[in-house]
Short mmCIF file of C-alpha atoms and ligand atoms in Angstrom, two decimals:
data_model
loop_
_atom_site.label_atom_id
_atom_site.label_comp_id
_atom_site.label_asym_id
_atom_site.label_seq_id
_atom_site.Cartn_x
_atom_site.Cartn_y
_atom_site.Cartn_z
CA MET A 551 40.20 79.56 159.09
CA ASP A 552 38.89 79.94 154.82
CA ARG A 553 40.45 80.15 151.90
CA ARG A 554 40.91 83.46 151.33
CA HIS A 555 41.89 84.36 154.84
CA LEU A 556 44.71 81.83 155.11
CA LEU A 557 46.02 83.22 151.58
CA ALA A 558 46.12 86.72 153.53
CA ARG A 559 48.10 85.40 155.68
CA VAL A 560 50.88 83.66 152.92
CA GLY A 561 53.71 85.17 152.92
CA GLY A 562 56.81 85.15 149.74
CA GLY A 563 57.81 82.23 148.65
CA ALA A 564 55.55 80.21 149.70
CA ALA A 565 52.61 81.95 147.72
CA ALA A 566 51.95 80.22 144.83
CA LEU A 567 52.94 76.23 146.90
CA ALA A 568 50.25 77.91 149.03
CA LEU A 569 47.70 77.80 146.10
CA GLY A 570 49.06 75.09 144.73
CA ALA A 571 48.28 73.13 148.34
CA LEU A 572 44.40 74.71 148.17
CA PHE A 573 43.54 74.53 144.62
CA GLY A 574 45.88 71.47 143.38
CA PRO A 575 44.12 68.20 142.31
CA GLY A 576 43.27 66.25 144.74
CA LEU A 577 42.12 67.96 148.22
CA GLY A 578 39.75 65.98 149.56
CA SER A 579 39.03 68.40 152.04
CA ASP A 580 38.23 72.03 153.26
CA ARG A 581 38.18 71.90 156.46
CA ILE A 582 41.48 72.98 157.08
CA GLU A 583 42.90 72.41 161.08
CA ARG A 584 45.16 73.44 163.75
CA LEU A 585 47.48 71.24 165.09
CA PRO A 586 45.62 69.43 167.51
CA PRO A 587 47.53 70.03 171.18
CA SER A 588 48.92 66.09 172.52
CA GLY A 589 51.57 65.82 174.40
CA ASP A 590 53.64 64.24 171.48
CA ASP A 591 56.16 66.49 169.09
CA PRO A 592 54.62 66.74 166.15
CA PHE A 593 58.33 67.16 164.66
CA SER A 594 59.46 63.81 166.21
CA LEU A 595 61.36 62.96 161.96
CA GLY A 596 62.72 66.45 161.93
CA VAL A 597 64.03 68.67 159.77
CA ALA A 598 65.55 69.21 156.78
CA SER A 599 66.43 71.01 153.47
CA GLY A 600 67.83 70.93 150.51
CA MET A 601 68.00 71.78 146.87
CA PRO A 602 70.12 75.05 147.12
CA ALA A 603 69.65 76.78 143.98
CA PRO A 604 71.03 80.68 144.07
CA ASP A 605 67.70 82.41 144.98
CA SER A 606 65.79 79.32 146.76
CA VAL A 607 66.07 76.14 148.98
CA LEU A 608 63.43 73.85 149.80
CA LEU A 609 62.68 73.04 154.04
CA TRP A 610 61.31 70.18 154.49
CA THR A 611 59.35 68.80 157.61
CA ARG A 612 56.79 65.82 157.68
CA LEU A 613 54.09 66.54 161.52
CA ALA A 614 53.87 63.16 163.46
CA PRO A 615 52.92 63.21 166.87
CA ARG A 616 52.67 59.69 167.08
CA PRO A 617 54.38 58.37 163.75
CA ARG A 618 53.84 54.88 164.27
CA GLU A 619 50.50 55.04 163.88
CA PRO A 620 48.38 55.69 160.18
CA LEU A 621 48.58 59.81 159.44
CA GLY A 622 51.54 60.12 162.15
CA GLY A 623 48.27 60.15 164.36
CA LEU A 624 47.08 63.73 163.28
CA PRO A 625 43.27 64.02 161.18
CA ASP A 626 42.42 63.38 157.90
CA ALA A 627 42.12 66.23 157.32
CA PRO A 628 45.38 69.82 155.89
CA ILE A 629 47.52 71.81 158.82
CA GLU A 630 48.46 74.55 158.84
CA VAL A 631 52.09 74.77 158.81
CA HIS A 632 54.24 78.33 159.67
CA TRP A 633 57.90 78.45 158.76
CA GLU A 634 60.60 81.05 159.71
CA LEU A 635 63.66 81.43 157.73
CA ALA A 636 66.50 84.42 159.18
CA GLU A 637 70.38 85.31 159.28
CA ASP A 638 70.91 84.37 162.88
CA GLU A 639 69.94 82.09 165.32
CA ALA A 640 67.54 84.34 166.70
CA PHE A 641 65.77 84.95 164.14
CA ALA A 642 66.10 88.21 164.27
CA THR A 643 68.35 89.20 161.29
CA GLY A 644 66.59 89.46 157.58
CA LEU A 645 62.84 87.36 159.18
CA ARG A 646 61.20 85.61 155.88
CA ARG A 647 57.52 84.32 157.29
CA GLY A 648 55.25 81.42 155.47
CA THR A 649 52.29 79.23 155.75
CA VAL A 650 51.92 76.17 153.85
CA LEU A 651 49.45 73.56 154.20
CA ALA A 652 50.70 69.81 155.40
CA ARG A 653 48.06 67.81 153.96
CA PRO A 654 47.17 63.86 154.67
CA GLU A 655 47.29 63.16 150.67
CA HIS A 656 51.30 64.04 151.41
CA ALA A 657 51.20 62.23 155.12
CA HIS A 658 51.08 65.75 156.40
CA SER A 659 54.47 66.38 154.63
CA VAL A 660 55.56 69.97 153.99
CA HIS A 661 57.78 71.08 151.02
CA ALA A 662 58.02 75.00 152.32
CA GLU A 663 60.35 76.27 148.54
CA VAL A 664 61.63 79.61 150.18
CA ALA A 665 61.83 81.99 147.12
CA GLY A 666 63.52 85.50 146.81
CA LEU A 667 66.69 84.54 148.98
CA ALA A 668 70.06 85.63 148.87
CA PRO A 669 72.95 84.07 147.00
CA ASP A 670 75.42 82.70 149.09
CA ARG A 671 73.94 83.12 152.64
CA ARG A 672 73.89 80.99 155.53
CA PHE A 673 70.35 80.59 156.89
CA PHE A 674 68.66 79.54 159.92
CA TYR A 675 64.75 77.91 160.10
CA ARG A 676 62.79 76.29 161.64
CA PHE A 677 59.03 75.53 161.66
CA ARG A 678 56.30 76.04 164.36
CA ALA A 679 52.18 74.73 163.90
CA GLY A 680 49.74 74.93 166.49
CA ASP A 681 51.98 75.77 169.91
CA ALA A 682 54.83 73.31 168.89
CA LEU A 683 58.30 74.70 168.01
CA SER A 684 60.55 72.46 165.51
CA PRO A 685 64.72 72.40 166.15
CA VAL A 686 66.14 75.01 163.82
CA GLY A 687 67.94 73.85 160.86
CA ARG A 688 70.52 75.24 158.91
CA THR A 689 70.98 75.97 155.17
CA ARG A 690 72.32 78.00 152.71
CA THR A 691 72.11 79.08 149.18
CA ALA A 692 73.89 78.08 146.56
CA PRO A 693 76.60 81.24 144.54
CA ALA A 694 74.95 82.93 141.90
CA ALA A 695 74.96 81.91 138.34
CA ASP A 696 78.29 83.66 136.85
CA ALA A 697 79.55 84.21 140.39
CA PRO A 698 83.53 82.53 140.70
CA VAL A 699 83.74 80.92 143.62
CA ASP A 700 86.80 80.29 146.07
CA ARG A 701 85.18 76.82 147.43
CA LEU A 702 82.92 74.22 147.37
CA ARG A 703 82.64 71.45 149.87
CA ILE A 704 80.22 68.66 149.75
CA VAL A 705 79.97 64.82 151.50
CA LEU A 706 78.79 62.59 149.39
CA ALA A 707 77.37 59.02 151.35
CA SER A 708 75.58 55.67 150.42
CA CYS A 709 73.73 53.16 151.47
CA GLN A 710 72.67 53.72 155.05
CA HIS A 711 71.39 50.25 156.64
CA TYR A 712 69.76 50.99 159.93
CA GLU A 713 70.04 46.95 160.14
CA GLN A 714 73.21 47.07 159.37
CA GLY A 715 74.91 49.36 162.04
CA GLU A 716 74.28 52.82 163.72
CA PHE A 717 74.47 56.05 162.34
CA ALA A 718 77.75 57.06 164.13
CA LEU A 719 79.12 59.12 160.18
CA HIS A 720 75.44 61.05 160.26
CA ARG A 721 77.28 62.80 163.61
CA GLU A 722 80.19 63.94 162.07
CA ILE A 723 78.66 64.76 159.33
CA ALA A 724 76.81 66.79 161.49
CA ASP A 725 79.53 68.50 162.52
CA ARG A 726 81.48 69.20 159.03
CA ASP A 727 82.05 72.47 157.70
CA ILE A 728 80.73 71.48 154.65
CA ASP A 729 78.04 73.19 151.84
CA LEU A 730 75.73 69.85 151.01
CA VAL A 731 75.03 66.81 150.92
CA LEU A 732 75.49 64.43 148.43
CA PHE A 733 73.35 61.48 149.01
CA VAL A 734 73.90 58.91 145.72
CA GLY A 735 70.79 56.08 147.18
CA ASP A 736 69.88 53.21 149.29
CA TYR A 737 68.57 55.90 151.67
CA ILE A 738 66.50 53.32 152.91
CA TYR A 739 66.54 49.44 152.60
CA GLU A 740 63.59 47.39 151.77
CA SER A 741 64.97 43.94 152.47
CA SER A 742 66.94 42.65 155.46
CA ASN A 743 70.31 40.30 156.09
CA ALA A 744 69.21 38.39 159.66
CA ARG A 745 73.06 38.19 160.01
CA TYR A 746 74.53 41.59 159.89
CA ARG A 747 71.29 42.04 162.54
CA VAL A 748 72.70 45.23 164.71
CA ARG A 749 68.94 46.80 165.21
CA PRO A 750 65.94 45.74 163.64
CA HIS A 751 63.47 47.27 160.46
CA GLU A 752 60.15 48.25 162.29
CA ALA A 753 58.78 45.04 160.04
CA LEU A 754 59.21 42.98 156.72
CA ALA A 755 59.81 43.99 154.04
CA PRO A 756 56.92 47.55 152.30
CA THR A 757 54.46 46.19 150.04
CA ASP A 758 52.31 49.30 150.48
CA LEU A 759 52.66 52.91 151.37
CA ALA A 760 51.62 52.46 154.77
CA GLY A 761 54.97 49.70 155.04
CA TYR A 762 57.17 52.07 153.48
CA ARG A 763 55.70 55.18 155.44
CA GLN A 764 57.04 52.85 158.43
CA ARG A 765 60.01 51.81 156.90
CA HIS A 766 60.83 55.81 156.23
CA VAL A 767 59.92 56.78 160.08
CA THR A 768 61.83 54.75 161.51
CA TYR A 769 65.16 55.61 159.35
CA LYS A 770 64.47 59.12 160.71
CA LEU A 771 63.41 58.74 164.63
CA ASP A 772 67.34 57.98 164.17
CA PRO A 773 68.81 61.53 165.67
CA ALA A 774 71.79 61.33 163.93
CA LEU A 775 70.55 60.76 160.36
CA ARG A 776 68.12 63.68 161.69
CA ALA A 777 71.14 65.85 162.80
CA ALA A 778 73.24 65.21 159.80
CA HIS A 779 69.56 66.52 157.42
CA ALA A 780 68.97 69.44 160.65
CA ALA A 781 72.53 70.37 159.78
CA HIS A 782 73.39 70.96 156.28
CA PRO A 783 70.93 70.84 152.63
CA TRP A 784 70.81 67.68 150.88
CA VAL A 785 71.13 67.06 147.20
CA LEU A 786 70.03 63.39 146.50
CA THR A 787 69.17 60.77 143.96
CA TRP A 788 68.45 57.13 144.76
CA ASP A 789 69.77 53.70 144.00
CA ASP A 790 67.30 50.37 143.91
CA HIS A 791 66.26 49.52 147.64
CA GLU A 792 63.91 52.99 147.79
CA VAL A 793 61.80 50.31 146.16
CA GLU A 794 62.77 46.32 145.72
CA ASN A 795 66.78 45.68 145.18
CA ASP A 796 67.77 44.90 141.86
CA TYR A 797 65.14 46.67 140.83
CA ALA A 798 65.29 47.88 136.54
CA GLY A 799 62.22 50.20 135.43
CA ASP A 800 59.02 48.53 135.67
CA ALA A 801 60.50 45.16 136.46
CA SER A 802 60.74 42.96 140.00
CA ARG A 803 63.06 40.12 140.47
CA PHE A 804 60.49 38.71 141.77
CA GLU A 805 58.43 35.87 139.84
CA ASP A 806 54.94 36.21 141.51
CA ARG A 807 55.51 40.19 140.73
CA SER A 808 54.11 40.52 137.56
CA SER A 809 55.13 44.28 135.70
CA THR A 810 51.46 45.94 137.29
CA ASP A 811 52.34 44.54 140.99
CA PHE A 812 55.99 45.86 140.74
CA LEU A 813 54.49 49.50 139.23
CA ALA A 814 51.87 49.34 142.89
CA LEU A 815 54.97 49.03 144.22
CA ARG A 816 57.63 51.44 142.67
CA THR A 817 54.36 53.70 143.14
CA ALA A 818 53.87 53.58 147.47
CA ALA A 819 57.66 53.62 147.41
CA TYR A 820 58.02 56.72 144.84
CA LYS A 821 55.59 58.62 147.48
CA ALA A 822 56.00 57.54 150.57
CA TYR A 823 60.05 58.41 149.45
CA PHE A 824 59.27 62.27 148.08
CA GLU A 825 56.89 62.70 151.42
CA HIS A 826 60.36 62.02 153.37
CA MET A 827 62.97 63.67 151.64
CA PRO A 828 63.50 67.72 150.88
CA VAL A 829 62.57 67.68 147.85
CA SER A 830 60.77 70.83 145.59
CA PRO A 831 56.98 69.99 145.42
CA ARG A 832 57.04 69.61 141.98
CA MET A 833 59.65 66.74 142.43
CA ALA A 834 56.21 65.04 143.49
CA PRO A 835 55.44 62.03 141.98
CA VAL A 836 53.03 61.22 139.27
CA GLY A 837 52.27 57.81 140.01
CA ALA A 838 55.20 55.14 139.21
CA ALA A 839 56.39 58.24 138.17
CA MET A 840 59.09 60.72 139.51
CA ARG A 841 61.62 62.81 138.61
CA ILE A 842 64.81 63.10 140.16
CA HIS A 843 67.13 64.07 137.98
CA GLU A 844 68.25 67.73 138.25
CA HIS A 845 70.85 70.47 137.70
CA TYR A 846 72.79 72.42 140.69
CA ARG A 847 75.04 75.02 140.31
CA TRP A 848 77.82 76.18 142.03
CA GLY A 849 79.20 79.79 140.45
CA ARG A 850 81.51 78.84 138.12
CA LEU A 851 83.34 76.39 140.42
CA ALA A 852 80.98 73.63 139.49
CA ASP A 853 77.83 71.89 137.79
CA LEU A 854 76.82 69.51 139.45
CA TRP A 855 74.07 66.52 137.51
CA THR A 856 71.89 64.83 139.49
CA LEU A 857 70.75 61.26 137.23
CA ASP A 858 68.41 58.88 138.28
CA GLY A 859 69.97 54.29 136.77
CA ARG A 860 66.76 52.62 138.39
CA GLN A 861 63.26 54.36 137.35
CA TYR A 862 63.82 54.56 132.26
CA ARG A 863 67.08 51.71 133.15
CA SER A 864 66.40 48.59 130.80
CA THR A 865 66.64 45.10 132.69
CA GLN A 866 70.05 43.41 133.15
CA PRO A 867 71.55 41.19 130.58
CA CYS A 868 70.31 37.97 130.11
CA ASN A 869 67.54 37.42 132.15
CA PRO A 870 64.42 35.88 131.41
CA PRO A 871 61.71 38.28 129.78
CA GLY A 872 60.92 41.23 132.22
CA ARG A 873 62.97 40.05 135.05
CA ALA A 874 65.13 42.01 137.25
CA GLY A 875 67.26 41.00 138.51
CA GLY A 876 71.63 41.40 138.95
CA ARG A 877 74.52 38.69 139.32
CA VAL A 878 77.63 37.12 138.32
CA MET A 879 77.85 36.55 135.28
CA THR A 880 80.91 35.64 132.43
CA SER A 881 79.29 36.43 129.13
CA CYS A 882 76.02 37.53 127.24
CA ASP A 883 75.19 37.77 123.96
CA GLU A 884 72.88 40.67 125.41
CA LEU A 885 76.06 43.02 126.58
CA ALA A 886 76.67 44.12 122.90
CA ASP A 887 73.26 45.48 122.52
CA PRO A 888 73.19 48.44 121.92
CA ALA A 889 69.39 49.99 122.57
CA ARG A 890 70.10 48.41 126.14
CA THR A 891 70.59 51.78 128.58
CA MET A 892 70.79 52.78 131.69
CA PHE A 893 69.22 55.83 132.50
CA GLY A 894 66.82 56.36 130.14
CA LEU A 895 67.64 57.90 126.25
CA ALA A 896 65.44 60.91 127.07
CA GLN A 897 67.69 60.91 130.19
CA GLU A 898 71.50 60.34 128.80
CA ARG A 899 70.34 63.19 125.45
CA TRP A 900 69.67 65.66 128.43
CA LEU A 901 72.87 64.86 130.19
CA ALA A 902 74.77 65.51 126.68
CA GLU A 903 72.60 68.71 126.16
CA GLN A 904 73.80 70.36 129.72
CA LEU A 905 77.27 68.60 129.70
CA ALA A 906 78.26 70.36 126.15
CA ALA A 907 76.38 73.72 127.66
CA SER A 908 78.18 74.15 130.63
CA ARG A 909 81.26 76.39 131.76
CA SER A 910 82.13 76.10 134.65
CA GLY A 911 85.52 74.82 136.33
CA TRP A 912 84.07 71.13 137.60
CA ARG A 913 81.12 69.51 135.90
CA LEU A 914 80.37 66.70 138.76
CA LEU A 915 77.92 63.72 137.61
CA ALA A 916 76.09 62.13 140.95
CA GLN A 917 74.66 58.86 139.78
CA GLY A 918 73.95 55.58 142.03
CA THR A 919 77.02 52.87 141.27
CA GLN A 920 80.56 52.40 140.07
CA ILE A 921 81.44 53.30 136.59
CA ALA A 922 84.75 51.17 136.09
CA GLN A 923 85.21 47.91 135.58
CA GLY A 924 85.15 45.83 138.82
CA GLY A 925 84.95 42.43 136.81
CA MET A 926 87.32 39.84 138.47
CA GLU A 927 89.45 37.15 136.07
CA THR A 928 88.73 34.30 136.87
CA PRO A 929 90.25 30.72 135.36
CA LEU A 930 86.40 30.72 133.00
CA GLY A 931 86.94 34.16 132.34
CA ARG A 932 86.61 38.09 133.15
CA SER A 933 83.11 38.42 136.46
CA ARG A 934 81.23 41.16 135.34
CA PHE A 935 78.30 41.56 137.79
CA SER A 936 75.48 42.27 135.62
CA ASP A 937 73.32 45.24 137.41
CA GLY A 938 76.03 47.55 138.18
CA TRP A 939 78.03 49.39 134.39
CA ASP A 940 79.35 45.88 134.03
CA GLY A 941 76.00 44.73 133.44
CA TYR A 942 75.60 47.46 130.75
CA PRO A 943 78.72 48.36 128.15
CA GLN A 944 76.95 49.99 125.59
CA ALA A 945 75.45 52.77 127.29
CA ARG A 946 78.96 52.77 129.73
CA ARG A 947 80.67 53.92 126.28
CA ARG A 948 78.01 56.77 125.43
CA LEU A 949 78.41 58.10 128.36
CA MET A 950 82.36 57.76 128.23
CA GLN A 951 81.47 59.81 125.14
CA THR A 952 79.80 62.68 126.35
CA ILE A 953 81.87 62.94 128.77
CA ALA A 954 85.42 62.30 125.79
CA ARG A 955 83.41 65.59 124.61
CA GLN A 956 84.65 68.06 127.38
CA ALA A 957 88.07 68.92 126.31
CA GLN A 958 88.43 70.38 130.36
CA GLY A 959 89.41 66.51 131.29
CA ASN A 960 87.46 67.86 134.90
CA VAL A 961 84.18 65.56 134.45
CA VAL A 962 84.17 64.00 137.75
CA CYS A 963 81.73 61.16 138.51
CA LEU A 964 80.34 60.46 142.54
CA GLY A 965 78.36 56.87 142.63
CA GLY A 966 77.34 54.97 145.81
CA ASP A 967 76.29 51.11 145.24
CA VAL A 968 78.83 48.95 145.57
CA HIS A 969 80.53 49.65 149.65
CA ARG A 970 83.34 49.88 149.34
CA HIS A 971 85.24 53.51 148.99
CA VAL A 972 86.38 53.77 144.91
CA VAL A 973 89.14 56.55 143.58
CA ALA A 974 89.09 55.04 139.59
CA ARG A 975 90.18 55.98 136.03
CA LEU A 976 87.73 56.55 133.87
CA ARG A 977 88.76 56.03 130.08
CA ALA A 978 86.48 56.91 126.32
CA ASP A 979 85.85 53.05 127.11
CA PRO A 980 86.52 51.46 129.65
CA GLU A 981 86.49 48.25 128.38
CA ASP A 982 89.91 49.24 126.40
CA GLU A 983 92.81 50.10 128.18
CA ARG A 984 94.84 52.00 125.75
CA THR A 985 91.77 54.36 125.09
CA PRO A 986 92.27 57.56 127.31
CA VAL A 987 91.48 58.63 130.14
CA VAL A 988 88.40 61.11 130.04
CA ALA A 989 87.76 61.95 134.45
CA SER A 990 87.70 60.36 137.33
CA GLU A 991 85.12 58.37 139.54
CA VAL A 992 84.19 58.60 142.95
CA VAL A 993 82.16 55.87 144.79
CA THR A 994 81.79 55.91 149.02
CA SER A 995 81.77 53.52 150.50
CA SER A 996 78.44 52.74 152.35
CA LEU A 997 77.51 54.45 155.89
CA THR A 998 76.38 50.65 157.65
CA THR A 999 75.44 48.20 154.58
CA ARG A 1000 78.39 45.09 154.96
CA GLY A 1001 80.74 45.66 151.71
CA LEU A 1002 82.84 42.56 150.24
CA SER A 1003 85.45 40.87 151.32
CA GLU A 1004 88.30 41.91 151.53
CA THR A 1005 90.06 38.94 148.60
CA ALA A 1006 87.39 39.22 147.04
CA THR A 1007 88.35 43.53 146.29
CA ALA A 1008 92.20 42.56 146.10
CA LEU A 1009 91.39 40.66 143.18
CA MET A 1010 89.18 43.19 141.47
CA ARG A 1011 91.67 45.45 141.85
CA ARG A 1012 94.57 42.95 140.50
CA SER A 1013 92.19 42.88 137.74
CA ASN A 1014 91.14 46.62 136.97
CA PRO A 1015 94.73 48.51 136.58
CA ASP A 1016 92.29 51.22 136.50
CA LEU A 1017 91.15 50.91 140.06
CA LEU A 1018 93.57 53.15 141.78
CA HIS A 1019 91.96 52.73 145.31
CA ALA A 1020 89.38 49.99 146.15
CA ARG A 1021 89.24 49.06 149.57
CA SER A 1022 85.60 47.03 151.01
CA ASP A 1023 86.61 46.05 154.85
CA GLU A 1024 85.00 50.17 155.66
CA ARG A 1025 82.20 52.15 156.29
CA GLY A 1026 82.24 55.55 155.44
CA TYR A 1027 82.15 58.78 153.18
CA VAL A 1028 83.80 60.60 150.69
CA LEU A 1029 85.02 64.73 151.56
CA LEU A 1030 85.08 66.64 148.03
CA ASP A 1031 86.41 69.51 148.79
CA LEU A 1032 86.89 71.53 145.32
CA THR A 1033 88.65 74.73 144.40
CA PRO A 1034 88.99 75.39 141.04
CA GLN A 1035 92.63 74.68 140.97
CA ARG A 1036 91.90 70.79 142.25
CA LEU A 1037 89.14 68.46 143.53
CA GLY A 1038 90.48 67.12 147.47
CA ILE A 1039 89.31 63.49 147.81
CA GLU A 1040 89.50 62.53 152.25
CA LEU A 1041 87.94 59.31 152.28
CA ARG A 1042 86.62 59.12 155.86
CA ALA A 1043 86.35 55.06 156.93
CA THR A 1044 85.44 52.73 159.61
CA ASP A 1045 85.13 49.54 161.28
CA PHE A 1046 82.11 47.07 160.35
CA PRO A 1047 79.51 47.00 162.56
CA VAL A 1048 79.30 50.67 162.65
CA PRO A 1049 78.53 51.39 166.47
CA ALA A 1050 77.27 54.24 167.94
CA GLU A 1051 80.51 55.26 169.71
CA ALA A 1052 82.74 54.93 166.38
CA ARG A 1053 86.21 55.63 165.49
CA ILE A 1054 86.44 57.38 162.05
CA ARG A 1055 89.79 58.13 160.30
CA THR A 1056 91.36 58.99 157.38
CA GLN A 1057 91.59 55.76 154.71
CA SER A 1058 93.31 57.67 151.66
CA ARG A 1059 93.91 60.61 150.38
CA PHE A 1060 93.38 61.85 146.51
CA VAL A 1061 93.45 64.68 144.16
CA VAL A 1062 92.09 65.35 140.92
CA GLU A 1063 94.03 69.04 139.68
CA ALA A 1064 91.94 71.48 136.93
CA GLY A 1065 92.61 69.93 133.90
CA HIS A 1066 94.12 67.44 133.92
CA ALA A 1067 91.20 63.82 134.17
CA GLY A 1068 92.55 61.40 136.24
CA PRO A 1069 92.69 60.94 140.14
CA GLN A 1070 96.05 61.54 141.75
CA ARG A 1071 97.25 60.09 145.31
CA ASP A 1072 97.76 63.25 148.31
CA GLY A 1073 100.19 62.53 150.13
FE1 LIG B 1316 73.81 49.44 149.18
#
């Protein structure tokens, strides 16, 4: 099929993307192929949606009839994929269609931005390639920017180490009546821990693009994870394990990995991440850079910012020059250095401007890890874990000052990474308990990954009165239920390691009342 013929058949919001796909840089082939018939399901990795806006949503899939083969068993040529989106599961009402190209240089992934949609609407979608039809996914658009909105329900999740448990929590997430899944990092793990392995990764830690693609394939082949993607739109940011444990900017924690070598690794990891996630094509990485921080809006009810605490951060304090890596420390001169940053100065400024301009009821800041202090009082002094915000106290003060300018007390910080459910008060200076509470924090436990011992967590609670709740022994996710008056917090939990048939219960409930910074116990 020639280009003109294809373009003539492309409809609506897909046109711009198709143009980009056809005429953008790096297209190696003029040949556009139909999916070759084979007995294998090209939609083995499922379908997903993300980035819900008032008038658009992003639809994702990746053609991979034989996902363990290079290029998923497909030829090195662009392949036509058709998408359909409608208001009913029979695809009869309000049907929209488009054609995009799954390009070999993006591992035949599809990122179809469907624009011109009505706000606050639920949709069904599916893909077709050759004679194969994908599973049906469900998604939705956000309410109009100025619309009064009664309710927003979010699942907050992170840390899904494939080896350390079954994805049973994703089954429950898939079944829930929610608006979106907010995933705040450690979507894949690059590394292994033989002590806690209930099922193996496909290989050792990835070292190149082919390796990271295979790691993402391992995760996407899990049917429970695919179900959670198909059921809801996802909003994403990342943490470290999408690339390498404890990395910081261009620095690896391994001595034999120079910043040049590490940036080559980061390039591969970000590219594989992009190829496997429901994110906009404009997020496609350029070399080692990929912008993932983003602003989302839910009518007048909530603004949500996803933040990137890895790509632009300073190395952890008092490490050898250019070396990343977290450790437990008691003191270190570099902690006082105001030039050290978690988000990078450009992202800090962007967030400050965004917050200042926000007029919505709730302002949600989603980032990778725990902001509230987590150090422990020990005979040698107070401990800090240098990879978390405790290792970036000046950057944390700046963030809290930015938040404190939001007089309404409606800022709620959301995080993950630490493998414990945490509900906390955030003070203007988190290290000075005489300063006022200016925000609330909710950190989700891991979906599967092992947490700290309860002995350590008990000491952490005793050492930090602003931690209203902290439990490391259970895996879980958090259900956030927002109305104009209150933000409900339900901590869902189950045992470690998570079996396929896990019994999931509510560990605790909290609430933030509008206009009142700081969570309170609910019941
Ligand atoms: Fe993690």
